[in-house]
Coordinates of C-alpha atoms in Angstrom, one line a residue:
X218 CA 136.4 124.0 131.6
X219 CA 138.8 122.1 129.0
X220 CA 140.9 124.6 127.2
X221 CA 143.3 124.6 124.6
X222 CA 146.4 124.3 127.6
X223 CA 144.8 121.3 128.5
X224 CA 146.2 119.5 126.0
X225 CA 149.0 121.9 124.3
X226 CA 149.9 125.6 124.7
X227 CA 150.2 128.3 122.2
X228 CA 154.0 128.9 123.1
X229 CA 154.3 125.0 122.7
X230 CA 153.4 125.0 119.7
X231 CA 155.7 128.6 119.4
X232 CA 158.5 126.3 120.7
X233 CA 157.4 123.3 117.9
X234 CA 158.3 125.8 115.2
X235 CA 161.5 126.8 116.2
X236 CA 162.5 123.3 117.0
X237 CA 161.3 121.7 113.7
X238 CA 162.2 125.0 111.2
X239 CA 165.5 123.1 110.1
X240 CA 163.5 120.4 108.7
X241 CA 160.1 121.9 107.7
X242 CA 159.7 124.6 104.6
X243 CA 157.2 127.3 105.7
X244 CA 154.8 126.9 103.1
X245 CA 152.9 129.6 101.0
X246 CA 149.4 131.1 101.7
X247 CA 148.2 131.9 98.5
X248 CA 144.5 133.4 97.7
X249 CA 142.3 131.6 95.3
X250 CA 140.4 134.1 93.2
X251 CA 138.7 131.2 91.1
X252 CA 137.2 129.0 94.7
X253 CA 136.9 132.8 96.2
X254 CA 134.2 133.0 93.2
X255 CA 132.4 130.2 93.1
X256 CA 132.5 130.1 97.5
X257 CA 130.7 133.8 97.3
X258 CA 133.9 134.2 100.4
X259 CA 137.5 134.9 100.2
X260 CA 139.4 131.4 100.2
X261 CA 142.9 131.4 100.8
X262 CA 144.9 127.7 100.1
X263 CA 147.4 126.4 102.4
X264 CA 149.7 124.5 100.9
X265 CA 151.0 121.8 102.8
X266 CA 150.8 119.8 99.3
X267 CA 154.2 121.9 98.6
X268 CA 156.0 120.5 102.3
X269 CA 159.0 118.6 101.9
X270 CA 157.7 114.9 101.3
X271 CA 154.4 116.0 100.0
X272 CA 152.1 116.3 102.9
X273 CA 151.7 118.1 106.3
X274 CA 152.8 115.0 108.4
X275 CA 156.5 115.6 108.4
X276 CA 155.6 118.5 110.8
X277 CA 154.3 116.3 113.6
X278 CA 157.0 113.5 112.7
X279 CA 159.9 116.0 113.6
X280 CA 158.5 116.7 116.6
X281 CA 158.3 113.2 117.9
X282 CA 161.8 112.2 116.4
X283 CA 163.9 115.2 117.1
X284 CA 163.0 114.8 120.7
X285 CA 163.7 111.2 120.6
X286 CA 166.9 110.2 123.7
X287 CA 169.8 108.5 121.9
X288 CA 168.7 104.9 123.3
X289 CA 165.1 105.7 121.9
X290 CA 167.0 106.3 118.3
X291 CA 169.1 103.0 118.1
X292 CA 166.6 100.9 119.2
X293 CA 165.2 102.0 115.6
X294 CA 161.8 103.5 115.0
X295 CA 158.1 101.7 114.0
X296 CA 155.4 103.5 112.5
X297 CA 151.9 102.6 111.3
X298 CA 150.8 104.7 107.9
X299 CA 148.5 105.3 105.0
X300 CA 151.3 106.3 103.4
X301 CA 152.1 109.9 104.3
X302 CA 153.0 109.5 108.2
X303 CA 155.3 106.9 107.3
X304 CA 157.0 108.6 104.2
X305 CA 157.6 111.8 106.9
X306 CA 159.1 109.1 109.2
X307 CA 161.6 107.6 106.3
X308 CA 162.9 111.1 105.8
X309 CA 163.6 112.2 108.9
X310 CA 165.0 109.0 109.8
X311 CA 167.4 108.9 107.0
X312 CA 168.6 112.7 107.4
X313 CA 169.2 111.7 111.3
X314 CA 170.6 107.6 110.7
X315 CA 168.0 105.8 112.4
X316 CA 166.4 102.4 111.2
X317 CA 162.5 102.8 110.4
X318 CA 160.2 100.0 109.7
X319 CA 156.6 101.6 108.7
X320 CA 153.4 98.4 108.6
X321 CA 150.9 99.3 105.9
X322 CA 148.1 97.8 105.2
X323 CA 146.9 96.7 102.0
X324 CA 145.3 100.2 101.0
X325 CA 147.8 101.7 101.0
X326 CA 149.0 103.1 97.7
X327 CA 151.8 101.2 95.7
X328 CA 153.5 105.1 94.7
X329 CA 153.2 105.6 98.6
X330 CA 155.2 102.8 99.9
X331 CA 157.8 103.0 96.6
X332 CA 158.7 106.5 98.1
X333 CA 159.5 104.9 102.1
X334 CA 161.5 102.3 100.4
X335 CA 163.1 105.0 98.4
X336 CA 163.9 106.5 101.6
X337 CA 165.2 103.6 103.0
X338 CA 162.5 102.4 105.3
X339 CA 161.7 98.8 105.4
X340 CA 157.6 98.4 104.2
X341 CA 155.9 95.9 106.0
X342 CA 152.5 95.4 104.2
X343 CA 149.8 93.3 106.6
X344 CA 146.9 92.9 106.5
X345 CA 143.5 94.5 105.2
X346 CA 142.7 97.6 108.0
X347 CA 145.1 100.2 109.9
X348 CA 143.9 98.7 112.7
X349 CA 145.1 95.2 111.5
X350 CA 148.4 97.4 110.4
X351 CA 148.4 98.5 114.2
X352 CA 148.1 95.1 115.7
X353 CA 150.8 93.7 113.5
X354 CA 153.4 96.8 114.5
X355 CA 152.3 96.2 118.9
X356 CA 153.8 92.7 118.2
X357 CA 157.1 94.1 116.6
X358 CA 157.3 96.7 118.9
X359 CA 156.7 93.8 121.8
X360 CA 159.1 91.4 120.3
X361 CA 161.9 93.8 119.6
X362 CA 161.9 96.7 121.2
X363 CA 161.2 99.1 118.4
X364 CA 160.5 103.2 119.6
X365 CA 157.0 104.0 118.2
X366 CA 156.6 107.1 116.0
X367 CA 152.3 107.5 116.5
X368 CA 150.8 109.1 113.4
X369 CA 148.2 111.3 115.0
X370 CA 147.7 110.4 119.0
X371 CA 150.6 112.1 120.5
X372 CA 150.8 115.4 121.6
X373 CA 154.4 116.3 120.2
X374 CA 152.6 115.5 116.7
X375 CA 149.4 117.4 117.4
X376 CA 151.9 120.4 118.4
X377 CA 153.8 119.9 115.1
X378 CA 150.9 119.8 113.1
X379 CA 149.4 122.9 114.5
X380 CA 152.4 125.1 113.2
X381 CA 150.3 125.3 110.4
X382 CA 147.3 127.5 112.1
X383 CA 150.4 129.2 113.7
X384 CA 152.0 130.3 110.1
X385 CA 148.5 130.8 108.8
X386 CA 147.4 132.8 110.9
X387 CA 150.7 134.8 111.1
X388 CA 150.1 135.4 107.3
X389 CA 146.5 136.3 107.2
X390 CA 145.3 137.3 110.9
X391 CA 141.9 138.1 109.7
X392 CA 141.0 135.0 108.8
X393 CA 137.7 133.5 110.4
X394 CA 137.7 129.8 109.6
X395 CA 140.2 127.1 108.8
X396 CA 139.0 123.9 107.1
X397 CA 140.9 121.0 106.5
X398 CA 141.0 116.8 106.4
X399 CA 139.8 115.0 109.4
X400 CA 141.0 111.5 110.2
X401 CA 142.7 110.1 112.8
X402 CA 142.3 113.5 113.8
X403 CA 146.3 114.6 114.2
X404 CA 146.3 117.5 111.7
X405 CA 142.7 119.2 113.0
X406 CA 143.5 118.5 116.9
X407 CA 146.6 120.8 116.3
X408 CA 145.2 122.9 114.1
X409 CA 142.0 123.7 116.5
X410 CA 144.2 124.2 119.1
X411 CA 146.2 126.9 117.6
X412 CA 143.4 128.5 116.2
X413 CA 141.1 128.5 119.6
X414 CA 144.2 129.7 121.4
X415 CA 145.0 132.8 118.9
X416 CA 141.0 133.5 118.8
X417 CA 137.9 131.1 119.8
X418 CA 136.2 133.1 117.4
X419 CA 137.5 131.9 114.5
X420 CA 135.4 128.2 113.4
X421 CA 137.4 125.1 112.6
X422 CA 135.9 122.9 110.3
X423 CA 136.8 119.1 109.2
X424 CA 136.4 117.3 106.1
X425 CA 135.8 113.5 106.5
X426 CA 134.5 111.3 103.7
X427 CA 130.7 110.1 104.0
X428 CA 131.5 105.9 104.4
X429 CA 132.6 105.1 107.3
X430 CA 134.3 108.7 109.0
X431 CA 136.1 107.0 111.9
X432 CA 136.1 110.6 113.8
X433 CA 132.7 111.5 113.1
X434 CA 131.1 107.9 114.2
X435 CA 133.1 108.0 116.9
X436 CA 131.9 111.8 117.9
X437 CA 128.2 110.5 117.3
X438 CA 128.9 107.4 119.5
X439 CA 130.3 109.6 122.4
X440 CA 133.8 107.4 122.4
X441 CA 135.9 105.7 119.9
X442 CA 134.8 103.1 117.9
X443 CA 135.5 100.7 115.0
X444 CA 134.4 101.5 111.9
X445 CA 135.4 99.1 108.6
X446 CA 137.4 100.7 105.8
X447 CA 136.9 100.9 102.1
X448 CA 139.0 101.8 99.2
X449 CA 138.8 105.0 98.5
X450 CA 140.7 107.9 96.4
X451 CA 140.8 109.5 99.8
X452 CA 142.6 106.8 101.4
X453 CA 144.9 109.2 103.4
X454 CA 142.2 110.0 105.0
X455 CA 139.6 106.8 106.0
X456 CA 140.2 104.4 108.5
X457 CA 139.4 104.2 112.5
X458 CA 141.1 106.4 115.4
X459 CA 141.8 103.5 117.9
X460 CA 139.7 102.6 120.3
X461 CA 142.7 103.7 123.0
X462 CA 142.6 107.0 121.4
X463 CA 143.5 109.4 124.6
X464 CA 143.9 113.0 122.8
X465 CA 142.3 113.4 119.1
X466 CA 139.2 112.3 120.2
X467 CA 138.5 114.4 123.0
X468 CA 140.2 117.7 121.2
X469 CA 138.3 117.4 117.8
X470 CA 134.9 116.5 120.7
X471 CA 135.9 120.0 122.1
X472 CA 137.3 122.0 119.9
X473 CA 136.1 121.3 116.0
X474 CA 133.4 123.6 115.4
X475 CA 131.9 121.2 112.5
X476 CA 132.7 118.1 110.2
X477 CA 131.1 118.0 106.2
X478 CA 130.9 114.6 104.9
X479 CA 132.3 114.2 101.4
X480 CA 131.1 111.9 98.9
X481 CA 133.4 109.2 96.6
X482 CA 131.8 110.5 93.5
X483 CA 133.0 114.3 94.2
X484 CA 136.7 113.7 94.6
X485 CA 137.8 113.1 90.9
X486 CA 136.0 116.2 89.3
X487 CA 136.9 118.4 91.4
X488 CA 140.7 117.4 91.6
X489 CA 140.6 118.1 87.8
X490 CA 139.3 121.3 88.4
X491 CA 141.4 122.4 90.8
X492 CA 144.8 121.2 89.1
X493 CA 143.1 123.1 85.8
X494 CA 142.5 126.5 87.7
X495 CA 144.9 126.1 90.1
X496 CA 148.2 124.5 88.7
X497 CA 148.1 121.7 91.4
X498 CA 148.2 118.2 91.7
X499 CA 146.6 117.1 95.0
X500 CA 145.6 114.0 96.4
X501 CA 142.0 112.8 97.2
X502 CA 142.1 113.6 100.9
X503 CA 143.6 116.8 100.3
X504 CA 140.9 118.0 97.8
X505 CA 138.1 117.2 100.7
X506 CA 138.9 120.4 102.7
X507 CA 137.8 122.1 98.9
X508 CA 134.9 121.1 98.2
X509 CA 133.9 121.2 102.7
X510 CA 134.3 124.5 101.4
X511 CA 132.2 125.2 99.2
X512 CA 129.7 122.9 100.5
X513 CA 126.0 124.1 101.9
X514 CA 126.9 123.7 105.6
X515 CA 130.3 126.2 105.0
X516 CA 128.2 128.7 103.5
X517 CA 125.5 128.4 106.1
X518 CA 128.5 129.4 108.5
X519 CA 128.8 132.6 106.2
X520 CA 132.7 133.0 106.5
X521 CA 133.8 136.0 105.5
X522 CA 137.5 135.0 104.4
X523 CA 138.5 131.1 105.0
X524 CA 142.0 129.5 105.1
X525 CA 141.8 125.8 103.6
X526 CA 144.4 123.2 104.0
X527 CA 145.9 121.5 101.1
X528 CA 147.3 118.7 102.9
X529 CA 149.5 116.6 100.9
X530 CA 150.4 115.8 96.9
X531 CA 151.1 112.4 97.1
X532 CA 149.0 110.2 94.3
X533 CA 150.9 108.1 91.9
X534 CA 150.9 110.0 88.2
X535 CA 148.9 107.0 86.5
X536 CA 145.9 107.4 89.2
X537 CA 146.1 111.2 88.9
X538 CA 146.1 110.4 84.4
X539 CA 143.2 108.4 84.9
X540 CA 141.4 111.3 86.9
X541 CA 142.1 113.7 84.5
X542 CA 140.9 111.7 81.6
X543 CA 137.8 110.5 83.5
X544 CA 136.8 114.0 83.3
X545 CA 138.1 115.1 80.2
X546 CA 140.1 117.8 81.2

């Protein structure tokens, strides 16, 4: 029977935290009295949106890099991103002196790759796809040597991102479900695997959008497979897995308790409503793990108190303007 040691103990992930607290704020659990209301269950927001560079990925980042030898660091480090893996990877590089190159691919965000060049990584932009991204950085990484800094298939960032259910669940041990964005599948893998490891009772939920979930089609196919990518307010979180995918896969197949679909046209109204009643500015993947819960299959589930991850902050101001206006708030 697979269990959560399979892939990454509980007192690895204990370890992850102490290793990557110099670098990583501990970040508030705070309950939600206006979603609380309208879920008919107590929600409680984790807000990863409030980390360091905006998101949850410099958790898993600083695990990979800070365990990096000293040949591994001056060979210089390569990344693939959608923006938020590969702003995680400038920092860290630039507090520790190593060379980052992150490949994008033409999705991504022009406010997303200002902030890596801010940082001082050198933006590649190629192609249409991550997985044309991908196949540009194997080449680079062939030709020169480059150390690779995965944004989701690697088990030092599965462990880093599942300090999250560890501080979560620390802070509100009662808790019976924890929903949040599902993509490559980096930030739920670690997350299930905390949770399942503290209690199997509590349900982990992921929230995908509806064209073109690269997780979920690869779930229904029974392996990873390519899926095509659209432009999306979500763009964080759309795009394929890899068909080599050797741990997401198989821990979301194992461990995820249920995916909700989220549709375009729900993303801008409820990121206004949520910066009106909450005081927040959050991107369009990180809104998805919101409305998951307060969707019809979370209720079915009849939580009794849920903790939902904000997962990152980063949209440029004139996209998140035009959202408000849009909706008149």
């Amino acid at each position: 029977m697979t269990t959560p040691d399979s892939y990454v103990s509980l007192q690895e992930i204990m370890r992850t935290a102490q290793r990557i607290a110099p670098i990583v704020r501990k970040t508030p659990l705070v309950f939600s009295e206006a979603l609380s209301e309208r879920a008919g269950f107590e929600i409680w927001l984790k807000l990863e949106n409030l980390q360091t560079t905006g998101s949850f990925k410099l958790r898993g980042a600083s695990n990979r890099i800070l365990q990096l030898t000293a040949e591994e660091r001056a060979r210089g480090i390569i990344a693939v991103s959608s923006g938020n893996h590969g702003r995680a990877v400038a920092y860290l590089s630039k507090r520790l002196g190593i060379t980052a190159r992150v490949v994008v691919c033409s999705l991504c965000p022009e406010n997303k790759r200002q902030a890596m060049r801010d940082l001082g990584a050198e933006v590649i932009v190629h192609g249409d796809t991550q997985d044309e991204a991908q196949d540009h950085a194997d080449r680079l990484m062939e030709q020169h040597g480059y150390t690779w800094a995965d944004p989701f298939d690697d088990l030092n960032v599965i462990a880093g991102q599942g300090t999250i259910a560890l501080e979560a669940l620390t802070d509100l041990p009662d808790a019976d479900m924890i929903i949040a964005p599902l993509s490559g599948g980096g930030l739920l893998s670690g997350i299930a695997l905390a949770t399942k490891s503290i209690s199997p009772k509590i349900s982990v939920v992921g929230s995908s959008m509806e064209v073109e979930p690269g997780m979920v089609r690869s779930l229904e196919a029974g392996k990873p497979v390519h899926v095509e990518e659209f432009p999306s307010l979500a763009s964080s979180i759309t795009g394929a897995i890899g068909l080599r995918n050797r741990y997401t896969f198989p821990i979301i197949r194992d461990f995820m308790d249920r995916a909700v679909l989220i549709p375009e046209d729900a993303l801008v109204p409820e990121m206004a409503r949520f910066a009106d009643c909450e005081g927040l500015i959050v991107e369009g993947g990180s809104i998805t793990s919101v409305i998951a819960a307060l969707s019809p299959e979370v209720r079915e589930m009849a939580p009794k108190r849920a903790i939902v991850v904000m997962s990152g902050r980063n949209i440029g101001l004139p996209t998140f303007l035009s959202v408000l206006k849009d909706t008149g708030v």
